[in-house]
Amino acid sequence: MPTLTLETRIDAPLSTCFDLARNIDIHCDSANGTSERAVGGVTSGLIGMDDEVTFEAVHFGIRQRLTVQVVKFDPPHVFVDTMIRGAFQSMSHVHEFRPDGTGTIMRDTFTWISPLGPLGKRADHLFLIAYMKAFLKKRNSHLKQVAEGRDLR
């Protein structure tokens, strides 16, 4: 079961970072290379406890849908979303936030189990771990730029 952990320092208040990380519109903007969009559940704005969202995107040339539900919600410190439908056998994304001087440390812990047993494990090591890490880094970079008020045009 692969687990990725990324920490991003953001020069913005804790509550700002927390809200941006659970903002569906910001998430879709950060994934522009995959044509990601929210197509079910909460499709815009902020998600909260028990909310579901279905994302549709193109990964590896294949249009896919992933539905997640927020299963833990403790603002502005942590929220957790888990997959309830999608390509993975299982998936969990823990979003944690802690103050750091005048800014915030955002920590993502992303864990999944790929389908297809040994074949899925091989795919993880051949390309999926690197792909998911790059996807999360791009998302976090976008979120950081928005939180710090940088012009994204």
Coordinates of C-alpha atoms in Angstrom, one line a residue:
M1 CA 0.0 0.0 0.0
P2 CA 1.8 3.1 -1.2
T3 CA 1.8 6.2 1.0
L4 CA 2.9 9.6 0.0
T5 CA 3.6 12.4 2.5
L6 CA 4.2 15.9 1.4
E7 CA 4.7 19.1 3.4
T8 CA 4.2 22.5 2.0
R9 CA 4.9 25.8 3.8
I10 CA 2.4 28.5 3.0
D11 CA 2.7 32.2 4.0
A12 CA -0.9 32.5 4.9
P13 CA -3.1 31.9 8.0
L14 CA -4.1 28.4 9.0
S15 CA -7.9 29.0 8.3
T16 CA -7.1 30.3 4.8
C17 CA -5.1 27.2 3.9
F18 CA -7.6 24.9 5.4
D19 CA -10.5 26.4 3.4
L20 CA -8.5 26.5 0.2
A21 CA -7.6 22.9 0.5
R22 CA -11.3 21.9 0.8
N23 CA -12.4 24.2 -2.0
I24 CA -13.7 22.2 -5.0
D25 CA -13.0 25.0 -7.5
I26 CA -9.4 25.4 -6.4
H27 CA -8.9 21.7 -6.6
C28 CA -10.2 21.6 -10.2
D29 CA -8.1 24.6 -11.2
S30 CA -5.0 22.9 -9.8
A31 CA -5.6 19.8 -12.0
N32 CA -6.1 21.6 -15.3
G33 CA -3.8 19.2 -17.2
T34 CA -6.3 16.4 -16.5
S35 CA -9.5 18.2 -17.5
E36 CA -10.7 17.6 -14.0
R37 CA -14.1 18.8 -13.0
A38 CA -16.6 18.1 -10.3
V39 CA -19.7 16.3 -11.7
G40 CA -21.6 15.0 -8.6
G41 CA -22.2 15.7 -5.0
V42 CA -20.7 19.1 -3.9
T43 CA -19.5 20.5 -7.2
S44 CA -18.4 24.0 -6.2
G45 CA -17.3 25.8 -3.0
L46 CA -16.3 24.2 0.2
I47 CA -16.7 20.5 1.3
G48 CA -17.3 19.5 4.9
M49 CA -18.1 16.5 7.1
D50 CA -20.0 13.7 5.3
D51 CA -20.0 15.7 2.0
E52 CA -19.3 13.7 -1.2
V53 CA -17.8 14.9 -4.5
T54 CA -17.4 13.0 -7.7
F55 CA -14.5 14.2 -9.9
E56 CA -14.1 13.3 -13.5
A57 CA -10.7 13.6 -15.1
V58 CA -8.5 12.1 -17.8
H59 CA -5.5 10.1 -16.4
F60 CA -3.3 8.0 -18.6
G61 CA -5.5 8.9 -21.6
I62 CA -8.6 7.3 -19.9
R63 CA -11.6 9.3 -18.6
Q64 CA -12.2 8.3 -15.0
R65 CA -14.5 9.1 -12.1
L66 CA -13.6 9.2 -8.5
T67 CA -16.1 9.8 -5.7
V68 CA -14.7 10.7 -2.2
Q69 CA -16.4 11.5 1.1
V70 CA -15.2 13.6 3.9
V71 CA -15.0 11.2 6.9
K72 CA -13.1 13.4 9.4
F73 CA -13.5 17.1 9.8
D74 CA -11.8 19.2 12.6
P75 CA -11.4 22.8 11.3
P76 CA -8.9 24.3 10.8
H77 CA -6.5 21.4 11.6
V78 CA -7.5 18.3 9.7
F79 CA -9.9 16.8 7.3
V80 CA -9.8 13.3 5.7
D81 CA -11.5 12.2 2.5
T82 CA -11.7 8.6 1.4
M83 CA -12.7 7.0 -1.9
I84 CA -16.2 5.4 -2.0
R85 CA -16.1 4.7 -5.8
G86 CA -13.3 4.9 -8.3
A87 CA -10.3 3.1 -9.9
F88 CA -8.4 2.4 -6.7
Q89 CA -9.2 -0.6 -4.5
S90 CA -9.1 2.0 -1.7
M91 CA -7.8 5.5 -1.2
S92 CA -7.4 8.0 1.7
H93 CA -6.2 11.5 1.8
V94 CA -5.4 13.1 5.1
H95 CA -5.0 16.9 5.0
E96 CA -3.3 18.4 8.1
F97 CA -2.6 22.0 8.9
R98 CA -0.4 23.5 11.7
P99 CA 0.8 27.0 12.4
D100 CA 4.4 27.9 11.6
G101 CA 5.3 31.4 12.6
T102 CA 3.3 33.7 10.5
G103 CA 2.3 30.9 8.1
T104 CA 1.1 27.4 7.9
I105 CA 2.5 23.9 7.3
M106 CA 0.1 21.9 5.1
R107 CA 0.8 18.1 5.3
D108 CA -0.8 15.7 2.9
T109 CA -0.8 12.0 3.5
F110 CA -2.1 10.1 0.5
T111 CA -2.5 6.3 0.7
W112 CA -4.0 3.9 -1.8
I113 CA -4.3 0.3 -2.8
S114 CA -4.3 -0.3 -6.6
P115 CA -6.6 -2.9 -8.1
L116 CA -5.4 -6.1 -9.8
G117 CA -3.2 -7.5 -6.9
P118 CA 0.4 -8.1 -8.1
L119 CA -0.2 -6.2 -11.4
G120 CA -1.4 -3.2 -9.5
K121 CA 1.6 -3.3 -7.1
R122 CA 3.9 -3.4 -10.2
A123 CA 2.1 -0.4 -11.7
D124 CA 2.5 1.5 -8.4
H125 CA 6.3 1.0 -8.6
L126 CA 6.6 1.5 -12.3
F127 CA 4.7 4.8 -12.7
L128 CA 1.8 5.4 -10.3
I129 CA 3.8 6.6 -7.2
A130 CA 5.7 9.1 -9.3
Y131 CA 2.5 10.2 -11.1
M132 CA 0.6 10.7 -7.9
K133 CA 3.5 12.6 -6.2
A134 CA 3.7 15.0 -9.2
F135 CA -0.1 15.5 -9.1
L136 CA -0.1 16.4 -5.4
K137 CA 2.9 18.6 -5.8
K138 CA 1.2 20.5 -8.6
R139 CA -2.0 20.8 -6.5
N140 CA -0.1 22.1 -3.5
S141 CA 1.9 24.6 -5.5
H142 CA -1.3 26.0 -7.0
L143 CA -2.9 26.2 -3.5
K144 CA 0.2 27.9 -2.1
Q145 CA 0.1 30.5 -4.9
V146 CA -3.6 31.2 -4.4
A147 CA -3.2 31.4 -0.6
E148 CA -0.2 33.8 -0.9
G149 CA -2.1 36.0 -3.3
R150 CA 0.1 35.4 -6.3
D151 CA -1.3 36.2 -9.7
L152 CA -2.0 32.9 -11.6
R153 CA -2.6 34.4 -15.0

